[in-house]
Tab-separated table of C-alpha atoms in Angstrom:
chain	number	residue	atom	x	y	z
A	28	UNK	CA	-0.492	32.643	-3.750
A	29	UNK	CA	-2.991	32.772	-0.825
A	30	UNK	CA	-5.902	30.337	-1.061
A	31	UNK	CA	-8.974	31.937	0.853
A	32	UNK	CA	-10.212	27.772	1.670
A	33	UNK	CA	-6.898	27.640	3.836
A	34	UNK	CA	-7.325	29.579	6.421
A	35	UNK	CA	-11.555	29.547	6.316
A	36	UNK	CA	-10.551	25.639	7.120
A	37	UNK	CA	-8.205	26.614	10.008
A	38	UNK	CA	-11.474	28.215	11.282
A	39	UNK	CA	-13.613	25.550	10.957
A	40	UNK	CA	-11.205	23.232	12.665
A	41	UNK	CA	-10.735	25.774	15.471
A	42	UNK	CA	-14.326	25.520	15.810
A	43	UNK	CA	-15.139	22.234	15.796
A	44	UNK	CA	-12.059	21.461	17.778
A	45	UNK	CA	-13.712	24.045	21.143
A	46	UNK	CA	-16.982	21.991	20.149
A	47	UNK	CA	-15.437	18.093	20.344
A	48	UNK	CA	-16.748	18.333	16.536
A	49	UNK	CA	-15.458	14.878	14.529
A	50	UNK	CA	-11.672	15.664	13.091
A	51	UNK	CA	-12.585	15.442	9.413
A	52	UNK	CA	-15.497	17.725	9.238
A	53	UNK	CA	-13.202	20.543	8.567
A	54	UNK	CA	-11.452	18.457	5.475
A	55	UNK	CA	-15.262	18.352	4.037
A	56	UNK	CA	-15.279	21.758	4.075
A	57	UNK	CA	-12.354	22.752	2.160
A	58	UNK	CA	-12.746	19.818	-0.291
A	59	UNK	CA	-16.024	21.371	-1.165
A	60	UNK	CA	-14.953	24.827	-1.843
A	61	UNK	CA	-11.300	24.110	-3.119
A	62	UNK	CA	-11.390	20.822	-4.600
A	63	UNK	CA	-7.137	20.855	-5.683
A	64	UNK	CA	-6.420	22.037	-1.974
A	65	UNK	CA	-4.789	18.183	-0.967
A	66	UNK	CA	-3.173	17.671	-5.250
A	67	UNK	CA	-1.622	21.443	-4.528
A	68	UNK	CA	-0.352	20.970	-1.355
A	69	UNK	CA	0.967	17.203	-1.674
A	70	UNK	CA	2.810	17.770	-5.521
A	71	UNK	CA	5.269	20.065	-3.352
A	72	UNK	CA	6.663	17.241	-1.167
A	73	UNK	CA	10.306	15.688	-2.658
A	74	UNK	CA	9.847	12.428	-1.681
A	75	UNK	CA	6.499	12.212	-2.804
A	76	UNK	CA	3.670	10.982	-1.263
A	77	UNK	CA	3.016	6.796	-0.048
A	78	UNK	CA	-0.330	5.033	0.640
A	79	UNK	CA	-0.923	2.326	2.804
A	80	UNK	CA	-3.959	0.449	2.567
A	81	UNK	CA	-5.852	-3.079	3.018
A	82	UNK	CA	-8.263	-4.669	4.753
A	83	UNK	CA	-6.742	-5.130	8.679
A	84	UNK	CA	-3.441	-3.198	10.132
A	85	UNK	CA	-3.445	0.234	8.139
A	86	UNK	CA	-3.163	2.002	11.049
A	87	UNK	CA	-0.406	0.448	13.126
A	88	UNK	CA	1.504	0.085	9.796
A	89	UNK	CA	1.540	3.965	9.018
A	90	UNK	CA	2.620	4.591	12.513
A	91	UNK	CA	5.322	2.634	11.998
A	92	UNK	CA	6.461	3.465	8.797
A	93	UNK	CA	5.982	7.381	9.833
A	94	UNK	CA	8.257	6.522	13.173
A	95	UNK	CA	10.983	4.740	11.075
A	96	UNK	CA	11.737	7.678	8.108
A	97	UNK	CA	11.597	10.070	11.263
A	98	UNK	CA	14.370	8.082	12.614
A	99	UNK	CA	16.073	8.573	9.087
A	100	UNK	CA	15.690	12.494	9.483
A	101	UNK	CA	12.986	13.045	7.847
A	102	UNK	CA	10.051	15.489	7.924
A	103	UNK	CA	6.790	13.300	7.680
A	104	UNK	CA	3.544	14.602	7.016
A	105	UNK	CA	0.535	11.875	8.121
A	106	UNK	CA	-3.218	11.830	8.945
A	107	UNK	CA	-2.227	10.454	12.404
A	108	UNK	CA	-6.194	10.350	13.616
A	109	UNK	CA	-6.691	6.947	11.540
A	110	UNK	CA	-9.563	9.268	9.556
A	111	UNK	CA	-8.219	7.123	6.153
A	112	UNK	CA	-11.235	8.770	3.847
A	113	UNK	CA	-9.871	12.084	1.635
A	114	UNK	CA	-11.756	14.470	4.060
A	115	UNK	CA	-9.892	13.338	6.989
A	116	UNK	CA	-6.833	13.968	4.690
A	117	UNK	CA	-7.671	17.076	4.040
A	118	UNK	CA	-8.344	17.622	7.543
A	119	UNK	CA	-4.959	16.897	8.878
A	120	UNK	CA	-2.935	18.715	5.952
A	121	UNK	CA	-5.359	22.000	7.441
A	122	UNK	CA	-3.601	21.561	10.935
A	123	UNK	CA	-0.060	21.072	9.382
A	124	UNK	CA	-0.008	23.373	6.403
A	125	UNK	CA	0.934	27.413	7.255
A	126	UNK	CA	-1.711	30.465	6.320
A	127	UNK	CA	-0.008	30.049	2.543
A	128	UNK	CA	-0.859	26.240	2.381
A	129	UNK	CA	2.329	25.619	2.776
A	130	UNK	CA	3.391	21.753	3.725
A	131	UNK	CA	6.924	21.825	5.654
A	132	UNK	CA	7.412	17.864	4.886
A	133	UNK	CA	9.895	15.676	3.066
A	134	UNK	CA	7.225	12.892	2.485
A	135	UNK	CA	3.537	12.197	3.272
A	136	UNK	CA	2.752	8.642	4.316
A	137	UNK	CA	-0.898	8.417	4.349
A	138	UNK	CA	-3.428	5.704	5.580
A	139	UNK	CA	-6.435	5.435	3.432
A	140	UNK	CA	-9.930	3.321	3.088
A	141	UNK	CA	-9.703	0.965	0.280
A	142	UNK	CA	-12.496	2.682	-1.383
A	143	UNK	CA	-11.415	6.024	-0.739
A	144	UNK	CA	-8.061	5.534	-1.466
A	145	UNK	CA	-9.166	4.818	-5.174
A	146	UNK	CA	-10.580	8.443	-5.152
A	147	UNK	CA	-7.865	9.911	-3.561
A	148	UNK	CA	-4.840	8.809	-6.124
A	149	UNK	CA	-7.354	9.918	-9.252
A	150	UNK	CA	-6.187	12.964	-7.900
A	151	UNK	CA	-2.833	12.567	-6.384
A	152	UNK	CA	-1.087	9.532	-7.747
A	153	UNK	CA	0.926	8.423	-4.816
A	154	UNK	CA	4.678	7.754	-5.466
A	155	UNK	CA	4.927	4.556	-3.023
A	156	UNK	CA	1.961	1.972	-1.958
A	157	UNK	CA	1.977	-0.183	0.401
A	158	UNK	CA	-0.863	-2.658	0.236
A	159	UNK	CA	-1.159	-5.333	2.927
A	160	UNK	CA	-4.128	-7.892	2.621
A	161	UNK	CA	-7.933	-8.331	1.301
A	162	UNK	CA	-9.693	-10.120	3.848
A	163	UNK	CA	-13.865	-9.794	4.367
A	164	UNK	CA	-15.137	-6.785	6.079
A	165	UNK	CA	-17.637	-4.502	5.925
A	166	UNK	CA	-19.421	-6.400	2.961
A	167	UNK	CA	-22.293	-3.919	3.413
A	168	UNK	CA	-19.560	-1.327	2.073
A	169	UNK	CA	-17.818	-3.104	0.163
A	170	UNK	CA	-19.462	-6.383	-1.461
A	171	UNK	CA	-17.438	-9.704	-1.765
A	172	UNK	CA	-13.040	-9.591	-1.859
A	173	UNK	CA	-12.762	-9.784	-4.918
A	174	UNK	CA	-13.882	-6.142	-5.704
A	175	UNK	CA	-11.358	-5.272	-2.629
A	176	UNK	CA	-8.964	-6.773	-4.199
A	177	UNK	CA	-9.952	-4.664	-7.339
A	178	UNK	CA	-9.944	-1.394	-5.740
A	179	UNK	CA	-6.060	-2.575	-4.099
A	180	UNK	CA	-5.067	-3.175	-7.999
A	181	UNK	CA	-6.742	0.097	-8.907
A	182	UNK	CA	-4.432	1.943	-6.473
A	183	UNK	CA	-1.309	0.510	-7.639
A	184	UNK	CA	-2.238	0.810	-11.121
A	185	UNK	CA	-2.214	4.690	-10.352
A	186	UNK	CA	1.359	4.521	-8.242
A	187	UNK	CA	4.364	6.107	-9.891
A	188	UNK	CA	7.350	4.574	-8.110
A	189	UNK	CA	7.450	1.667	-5.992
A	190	UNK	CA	4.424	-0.699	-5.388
A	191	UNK	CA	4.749	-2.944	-1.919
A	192	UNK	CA	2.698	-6.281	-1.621
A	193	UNK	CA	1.784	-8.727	0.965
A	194	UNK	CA	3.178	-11.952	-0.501
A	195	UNK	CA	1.562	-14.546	1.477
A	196	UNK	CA	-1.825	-13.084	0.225
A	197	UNK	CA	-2.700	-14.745	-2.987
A	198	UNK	CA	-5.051	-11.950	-4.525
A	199	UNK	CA	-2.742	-8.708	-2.703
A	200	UNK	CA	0.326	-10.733	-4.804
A	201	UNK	CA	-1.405	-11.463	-8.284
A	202	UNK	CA	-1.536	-7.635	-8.410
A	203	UNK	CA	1.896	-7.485	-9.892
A	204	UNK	CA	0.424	-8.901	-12.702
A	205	UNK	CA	-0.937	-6.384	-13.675
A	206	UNK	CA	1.184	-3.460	-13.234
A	207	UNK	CA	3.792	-2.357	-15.761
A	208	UNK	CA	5.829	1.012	-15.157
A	209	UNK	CA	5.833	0.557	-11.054
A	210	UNK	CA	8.976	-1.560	-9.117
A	211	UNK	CA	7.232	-4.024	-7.181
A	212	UNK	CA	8.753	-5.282	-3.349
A	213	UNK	CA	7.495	-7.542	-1.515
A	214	UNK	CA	6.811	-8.496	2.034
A	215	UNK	CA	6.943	-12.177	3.801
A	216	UNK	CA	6.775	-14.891	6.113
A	217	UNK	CA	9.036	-17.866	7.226
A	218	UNK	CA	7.090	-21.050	6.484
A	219	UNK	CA	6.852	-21.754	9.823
A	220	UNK	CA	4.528	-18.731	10.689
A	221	UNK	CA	2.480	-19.084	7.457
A	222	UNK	CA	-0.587	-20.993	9.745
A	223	UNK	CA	-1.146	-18.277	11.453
A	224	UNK	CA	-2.122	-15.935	8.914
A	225	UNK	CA	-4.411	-18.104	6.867
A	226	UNK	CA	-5.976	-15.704	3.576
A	227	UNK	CA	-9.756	-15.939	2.909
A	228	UNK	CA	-10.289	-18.955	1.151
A	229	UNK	CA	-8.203	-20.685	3.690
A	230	UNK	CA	-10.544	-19.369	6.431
A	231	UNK	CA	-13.655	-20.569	4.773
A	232	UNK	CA	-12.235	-23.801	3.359
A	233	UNK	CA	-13.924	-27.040	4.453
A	234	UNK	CA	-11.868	-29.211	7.564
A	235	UNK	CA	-9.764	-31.548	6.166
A	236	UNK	CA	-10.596	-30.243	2.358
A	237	UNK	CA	-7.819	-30.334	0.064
A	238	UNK	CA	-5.370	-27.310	-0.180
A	239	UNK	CA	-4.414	-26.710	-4.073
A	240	UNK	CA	-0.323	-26.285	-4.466
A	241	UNK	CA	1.333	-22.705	-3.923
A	242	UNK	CA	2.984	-21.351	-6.249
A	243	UNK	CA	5.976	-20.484	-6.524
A	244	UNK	CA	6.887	-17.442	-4.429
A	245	UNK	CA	9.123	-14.185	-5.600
A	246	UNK	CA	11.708	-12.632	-3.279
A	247	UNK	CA	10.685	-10.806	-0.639
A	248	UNK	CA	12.871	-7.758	0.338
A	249	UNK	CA	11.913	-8.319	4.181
A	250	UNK	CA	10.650	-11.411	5.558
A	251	UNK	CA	9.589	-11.887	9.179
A	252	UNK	CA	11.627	-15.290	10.590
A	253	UNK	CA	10.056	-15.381	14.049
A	254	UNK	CA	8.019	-13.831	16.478
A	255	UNK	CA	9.100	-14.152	20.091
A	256	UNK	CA	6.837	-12.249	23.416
A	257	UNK	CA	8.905	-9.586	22.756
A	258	UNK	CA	11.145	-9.211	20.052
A	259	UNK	CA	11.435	-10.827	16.371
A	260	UNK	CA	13.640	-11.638	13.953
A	261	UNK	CA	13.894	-9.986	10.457
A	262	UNK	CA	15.848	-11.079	7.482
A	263	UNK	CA	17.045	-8.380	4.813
A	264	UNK	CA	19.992	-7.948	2.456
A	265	UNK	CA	21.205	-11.695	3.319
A	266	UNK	CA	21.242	-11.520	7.324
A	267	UNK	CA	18.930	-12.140	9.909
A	268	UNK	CA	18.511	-9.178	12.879
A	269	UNK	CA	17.047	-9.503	15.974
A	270	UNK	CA	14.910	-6.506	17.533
A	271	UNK	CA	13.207	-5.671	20.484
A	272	UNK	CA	9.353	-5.172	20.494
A	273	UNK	CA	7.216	-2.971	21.941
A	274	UNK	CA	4.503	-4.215	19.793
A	275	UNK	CA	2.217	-6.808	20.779
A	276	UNK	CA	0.513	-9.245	18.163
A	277	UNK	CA	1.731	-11.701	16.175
A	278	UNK	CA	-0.242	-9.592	13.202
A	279	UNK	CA	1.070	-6.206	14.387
A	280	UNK	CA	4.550	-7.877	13.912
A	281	UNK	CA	3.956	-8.801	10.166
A	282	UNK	CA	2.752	-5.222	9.579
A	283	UNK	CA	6.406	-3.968	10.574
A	284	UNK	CA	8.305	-5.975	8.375
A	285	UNK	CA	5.730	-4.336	5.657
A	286	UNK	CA	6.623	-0.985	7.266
A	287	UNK	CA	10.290	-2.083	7.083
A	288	UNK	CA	10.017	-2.446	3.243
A	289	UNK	CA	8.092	0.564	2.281
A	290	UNK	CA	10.741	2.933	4.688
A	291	UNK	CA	13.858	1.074	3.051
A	292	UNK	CA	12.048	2.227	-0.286
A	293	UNK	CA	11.645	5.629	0.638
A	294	UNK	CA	15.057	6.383	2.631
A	295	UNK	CA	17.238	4.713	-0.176
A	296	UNK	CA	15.404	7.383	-2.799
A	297	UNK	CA	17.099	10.519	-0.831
A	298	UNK	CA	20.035	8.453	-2.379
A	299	UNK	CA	21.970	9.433	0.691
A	300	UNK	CA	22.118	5.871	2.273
A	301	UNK	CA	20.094	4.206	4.675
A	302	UNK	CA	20.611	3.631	8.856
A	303	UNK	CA	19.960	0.709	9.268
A	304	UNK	CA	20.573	0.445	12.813
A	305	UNK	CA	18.467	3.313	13.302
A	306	UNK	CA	15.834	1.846	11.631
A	307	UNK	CA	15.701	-0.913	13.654
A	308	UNK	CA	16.272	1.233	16.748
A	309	UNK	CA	12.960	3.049	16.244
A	310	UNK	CA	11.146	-0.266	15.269
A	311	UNK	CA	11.737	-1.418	18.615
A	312	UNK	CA	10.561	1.690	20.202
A	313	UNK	CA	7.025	1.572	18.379
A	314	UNK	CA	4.121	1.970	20.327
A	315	UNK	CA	0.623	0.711	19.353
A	316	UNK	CA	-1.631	2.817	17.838
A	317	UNK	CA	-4.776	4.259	19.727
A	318	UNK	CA	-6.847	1.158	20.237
A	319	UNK	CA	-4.767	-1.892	18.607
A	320	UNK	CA	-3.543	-3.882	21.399
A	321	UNK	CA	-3.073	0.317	23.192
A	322	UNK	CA	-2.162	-0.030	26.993
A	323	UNK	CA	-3.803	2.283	29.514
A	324	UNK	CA	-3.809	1.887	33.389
A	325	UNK	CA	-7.038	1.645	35.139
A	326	UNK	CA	-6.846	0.782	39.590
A	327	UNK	CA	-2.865	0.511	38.879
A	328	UNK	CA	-3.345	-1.926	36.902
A	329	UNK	CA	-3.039	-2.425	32.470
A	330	UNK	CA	-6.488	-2.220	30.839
A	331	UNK	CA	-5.601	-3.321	26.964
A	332	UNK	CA	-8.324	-2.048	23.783
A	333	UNK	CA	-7.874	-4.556	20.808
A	334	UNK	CA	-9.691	-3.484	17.943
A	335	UNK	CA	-11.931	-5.854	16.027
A	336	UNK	CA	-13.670	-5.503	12.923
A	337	UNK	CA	-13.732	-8.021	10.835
A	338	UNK	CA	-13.201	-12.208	11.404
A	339	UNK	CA	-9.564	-12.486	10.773
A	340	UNK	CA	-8.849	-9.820	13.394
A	341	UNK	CA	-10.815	-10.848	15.903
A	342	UNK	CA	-8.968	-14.676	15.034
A	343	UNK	CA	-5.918	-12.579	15.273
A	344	UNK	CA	-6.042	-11.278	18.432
A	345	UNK	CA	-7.793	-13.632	20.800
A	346	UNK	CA	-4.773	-15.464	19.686
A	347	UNK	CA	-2.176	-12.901	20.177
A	348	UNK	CA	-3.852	-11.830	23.422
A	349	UNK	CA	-4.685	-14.757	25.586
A	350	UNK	CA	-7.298	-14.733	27.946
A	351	UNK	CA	-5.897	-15.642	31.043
A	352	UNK	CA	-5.717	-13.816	34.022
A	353	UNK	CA	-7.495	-11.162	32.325
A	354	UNK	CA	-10.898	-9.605	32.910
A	355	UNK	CA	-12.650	-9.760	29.562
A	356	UNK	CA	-15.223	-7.051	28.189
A	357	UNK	CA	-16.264	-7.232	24.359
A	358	UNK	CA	-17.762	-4.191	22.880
A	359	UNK	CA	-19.653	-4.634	19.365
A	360	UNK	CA	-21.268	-1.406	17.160
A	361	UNK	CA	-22.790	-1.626	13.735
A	362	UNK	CA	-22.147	1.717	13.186
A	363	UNK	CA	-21.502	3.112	9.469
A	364	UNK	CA	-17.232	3.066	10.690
A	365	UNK	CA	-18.106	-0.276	11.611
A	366	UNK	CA	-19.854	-1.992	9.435
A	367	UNK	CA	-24.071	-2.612	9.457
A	368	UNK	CA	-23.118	-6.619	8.348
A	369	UNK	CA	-22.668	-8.350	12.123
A	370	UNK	CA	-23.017	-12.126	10.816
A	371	UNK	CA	-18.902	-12.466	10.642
A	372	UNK	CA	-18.893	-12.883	14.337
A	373	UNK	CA	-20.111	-16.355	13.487
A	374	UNK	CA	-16.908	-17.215	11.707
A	375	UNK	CA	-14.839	-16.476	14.627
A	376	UNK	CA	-14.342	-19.090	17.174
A	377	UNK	CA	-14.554	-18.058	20.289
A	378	UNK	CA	-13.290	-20.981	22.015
A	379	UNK	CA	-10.110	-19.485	24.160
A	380	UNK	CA	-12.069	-17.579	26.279
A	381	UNK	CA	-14.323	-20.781	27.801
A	382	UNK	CA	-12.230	-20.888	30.886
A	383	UNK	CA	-12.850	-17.298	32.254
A	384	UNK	CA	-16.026	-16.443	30.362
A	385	UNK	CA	-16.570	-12.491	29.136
A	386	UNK	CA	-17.437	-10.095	32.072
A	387	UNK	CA	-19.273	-8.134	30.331
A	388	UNK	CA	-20.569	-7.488	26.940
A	389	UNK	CA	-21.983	-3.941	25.728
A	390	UNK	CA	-22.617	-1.734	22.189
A	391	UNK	CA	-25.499	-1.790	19.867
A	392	UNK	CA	-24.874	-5.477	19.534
A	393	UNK	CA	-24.278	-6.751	22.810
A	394	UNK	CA	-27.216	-9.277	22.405
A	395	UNK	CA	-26.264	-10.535	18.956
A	396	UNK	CA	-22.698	-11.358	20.865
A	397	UNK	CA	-24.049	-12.815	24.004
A	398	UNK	CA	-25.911	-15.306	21.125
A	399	UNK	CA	-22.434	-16.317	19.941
A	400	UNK	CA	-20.677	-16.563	22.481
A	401	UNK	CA	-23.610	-18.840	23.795
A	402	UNK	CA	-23.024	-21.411	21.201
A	403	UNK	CA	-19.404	-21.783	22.096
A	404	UNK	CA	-20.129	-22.443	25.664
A	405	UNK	CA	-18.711	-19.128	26.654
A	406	UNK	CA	-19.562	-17.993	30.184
A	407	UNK	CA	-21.509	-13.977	30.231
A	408	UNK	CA	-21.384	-12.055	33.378
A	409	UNK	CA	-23.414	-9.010	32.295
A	410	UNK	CA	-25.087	-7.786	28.739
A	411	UNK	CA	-25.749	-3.595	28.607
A	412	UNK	CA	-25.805	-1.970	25.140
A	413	UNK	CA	-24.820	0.954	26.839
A	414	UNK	CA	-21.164	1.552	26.595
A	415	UNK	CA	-20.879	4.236	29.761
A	416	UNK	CA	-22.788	2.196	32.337
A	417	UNK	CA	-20.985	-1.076	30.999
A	418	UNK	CA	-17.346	0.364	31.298
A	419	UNK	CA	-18.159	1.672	34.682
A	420	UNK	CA	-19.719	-1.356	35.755
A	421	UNK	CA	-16.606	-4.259	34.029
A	422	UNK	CA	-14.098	-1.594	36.140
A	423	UNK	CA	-15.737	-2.108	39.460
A	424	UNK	CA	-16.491	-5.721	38.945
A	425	UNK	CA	-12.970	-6.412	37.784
A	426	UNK	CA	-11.062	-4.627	40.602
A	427	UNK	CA	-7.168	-5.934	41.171
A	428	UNK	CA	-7.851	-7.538	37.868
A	429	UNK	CA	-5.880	-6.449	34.292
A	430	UNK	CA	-8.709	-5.808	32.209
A	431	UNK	CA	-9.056	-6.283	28.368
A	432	UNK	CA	-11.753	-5.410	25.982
A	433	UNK	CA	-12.116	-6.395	22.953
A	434	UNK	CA	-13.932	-3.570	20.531
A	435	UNK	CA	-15.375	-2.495	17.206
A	436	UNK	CA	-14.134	0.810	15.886
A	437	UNK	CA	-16.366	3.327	16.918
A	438	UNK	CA	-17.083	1.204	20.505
A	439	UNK	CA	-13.322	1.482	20.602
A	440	UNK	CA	-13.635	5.537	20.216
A	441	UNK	CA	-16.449	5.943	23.194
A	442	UNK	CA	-14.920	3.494	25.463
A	443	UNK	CA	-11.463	5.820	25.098
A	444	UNK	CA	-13.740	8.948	25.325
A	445	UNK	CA	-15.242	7.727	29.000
A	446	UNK	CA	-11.346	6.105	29.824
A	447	UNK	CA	-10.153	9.758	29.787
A	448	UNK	CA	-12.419	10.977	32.926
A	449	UNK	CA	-10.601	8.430	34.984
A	450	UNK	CA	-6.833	7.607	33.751
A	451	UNK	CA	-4.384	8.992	30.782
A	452	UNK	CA	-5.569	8.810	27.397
A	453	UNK	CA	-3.389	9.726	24.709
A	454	UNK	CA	-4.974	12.562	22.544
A	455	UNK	CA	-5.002	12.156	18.912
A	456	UNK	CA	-5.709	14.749	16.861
């Protein structure tokens, strides 16, 4: 049957394609005048459909699991722009579906906003989830973690299949408590890594305070061993591999032995077996995704775009990506994508980048950074809240320099935007 919202949405995304419109506008449209366009589509796919979601790393993750069941030989549908609310869903499906709404795709692996994602499986209940961690961000959006944490167990309640959880993360792991119908996998750490993801309440805890006992810990069906500058060690099914890594990040490396679980998961359904050497094979190739730890070259030379949005990724990577020998530029919004709620800088420190100071600090709150950085004795070359001016001006200043900048999510989006006058961007759309 042919659904008149189909192709009037290929038209609007035409449009607002030729116009540099944003990539989920044409989603809203079809949402609003065929509300069971994304349930119709999806229900066709025989593997089902798998959400990955969490506070930090939804969109590296996705990447990765997408890459991995491609390397299995299968057809994956995703909403590769990172636009994780149902619109942008929608969206993408209207570039990949044909005239018919037809989706050509063995599986849909789908990154989605914790709060959206709750709407989204009230109308498609996803067959896999993958849910990674619930860590403070955006409290304007969405209040203390606990109610994150809620809206995680919400989505799992509503998962069919297989449920995938972050067991270091106390509140991601008391979810399978409360889930009866869905196999639950987990996802771990060697003890010896376990410092450098500390959860929430470790974060906020007192120095020196006392730390209550763990508990005891369940299997995990992929646990990362170590993390070397450019490989890492897995263990799975009894053995320990070692791949190569593309990835940079100690916390983009976690993410792929999550992504490692969920496609196990979904390539041992087909019930046709599972490559496991071509699994790892495509691991290794992984690329970041647009903006997290992403690699461009500016004067000959690597200009690196960490995204940071909340205080355990910014932790995160000023320790995955030290400062030396770089030029540094931090870029801070408090955009809606953002978050309005700025006062989490203050629980990062900001310590590792005393030596070479910040070149140059710009977004709509450039000041409120210069402030921090002030109190942790952190040298400031130049403050402009203008992102165009500031990029030009941290390029020229930084010549025969590799450059790094350090940016919220939608200062991440207009720094890439000017980037493309001048080098190769990759285009996501």
């Amino acid at each position: 049957m042919l659904y008149y919202s189909v192709p009037l949405g290929k038209l609007v995304r035409r449009v607002s394609r030729l116009r540099g419109g944003g990539s989920a506008l044409p989603g809203l449209v079809v949402e609003k005048i065929d509300p069971g366009f994304m349930q119709r589509t999806l229900s066709s796919l025989p593997l089902g459909v798998a959400v990955v979601s969490g506070t930090n790393g939804k969109t590296t993750t996705t990447k990765m699991v997408v890459e991995l069941l491609e390397s299995q030989g299968l057809k994956v549908f995703t909403n590769r722009t990172g636009s994780n609310f149902t619109r942008g869903v929608a969206a993408a499906l209207l570039g990949e579906v044909d005239w018919r709404g037809r989706l050509d795709a063995d599986v849909a692996i789908l990154e989605l906003d914790e709060a959206h994602a709750v709407h989204f499986v009230n109308k498609v209940p996803p067959r896999y989830s993958l849910l990674l961690n619930v860590l403070r961000d955006q409290l304007d959006r969405f209040g203390e973690i606990d109610k994150t944490a809620e809206l995680l167990q919400h989505i799992a309640s509503k998962t069919t299949g297989t449920v995938v959880l972050n067991r270091e993360d106390p509140r991601v792991a008391r979810i399978a408590g409360t889930l009866d119908g869905p196999e639950v996998l987990y996802f771990g750490l060697d003890d010896s890594l376990l410092s450098t993801f500390p959860n929430d309440d470790e974060m906020r805890a007192a120095p020196g305070s006392p730390v209550p006992p763990a508990p005891a810990k369940p299997h995990a069906d992929v646990v990362l061993r170590r993390v070397g500058v450019d490989d890492a060690d897995f263990e799975y099914d009894g053995g320990t591999v070692t791949t190569a890594m593309k990835l940079r990040g100690v916390y983009n490396i976690f993410n792929a032995a999550a992504a490692l679980t969920l496609a196990r998961a979904i390539s041992a359904a087909r019930g046709t077996g599972t490559d496991q050497a071509g699994l790892l094979a495509a691991l290794a190739k992984v690329a970041p995704a647009f903006g997290r730890g992403e690699s461009l070259v500016v004067d000959g030379l690597p200009l690196e775009l960490v995204l940071v949005k909340n205080p355990s990724g910014f932790r995160l990577g000023l320790k995955s990506f030290p400062a030396a020998g770089y030029a540094t530029m931090i870029a801070i919004n408090d955009n809606y994508a953002d978050g309005r709620d700025m006062s989490w800088l203050w629980d990062v420190e900001f310590y590792t980048l005393r030596d070479g100071g910040v070149d140059q600090l710009t977004g709509s709150r450039a000041y409120d950074m210069a402030l921090r950085l002030q109190y942790d004795d952190v040298a400031i070359g130049a403050v402009d809240t203008e992102i165009a001016p500031a990029l030009a001006a941290f390029i020229r200043g930084a010549q025969g320099k590799p450059k790094r900048i350090f940016c919220t999510y939608t200062a991440m989006l207009a720094i890439r935007r000017e980037l493309s006058k001048i080098t190769t961007v990759e285009v996501v759309s």
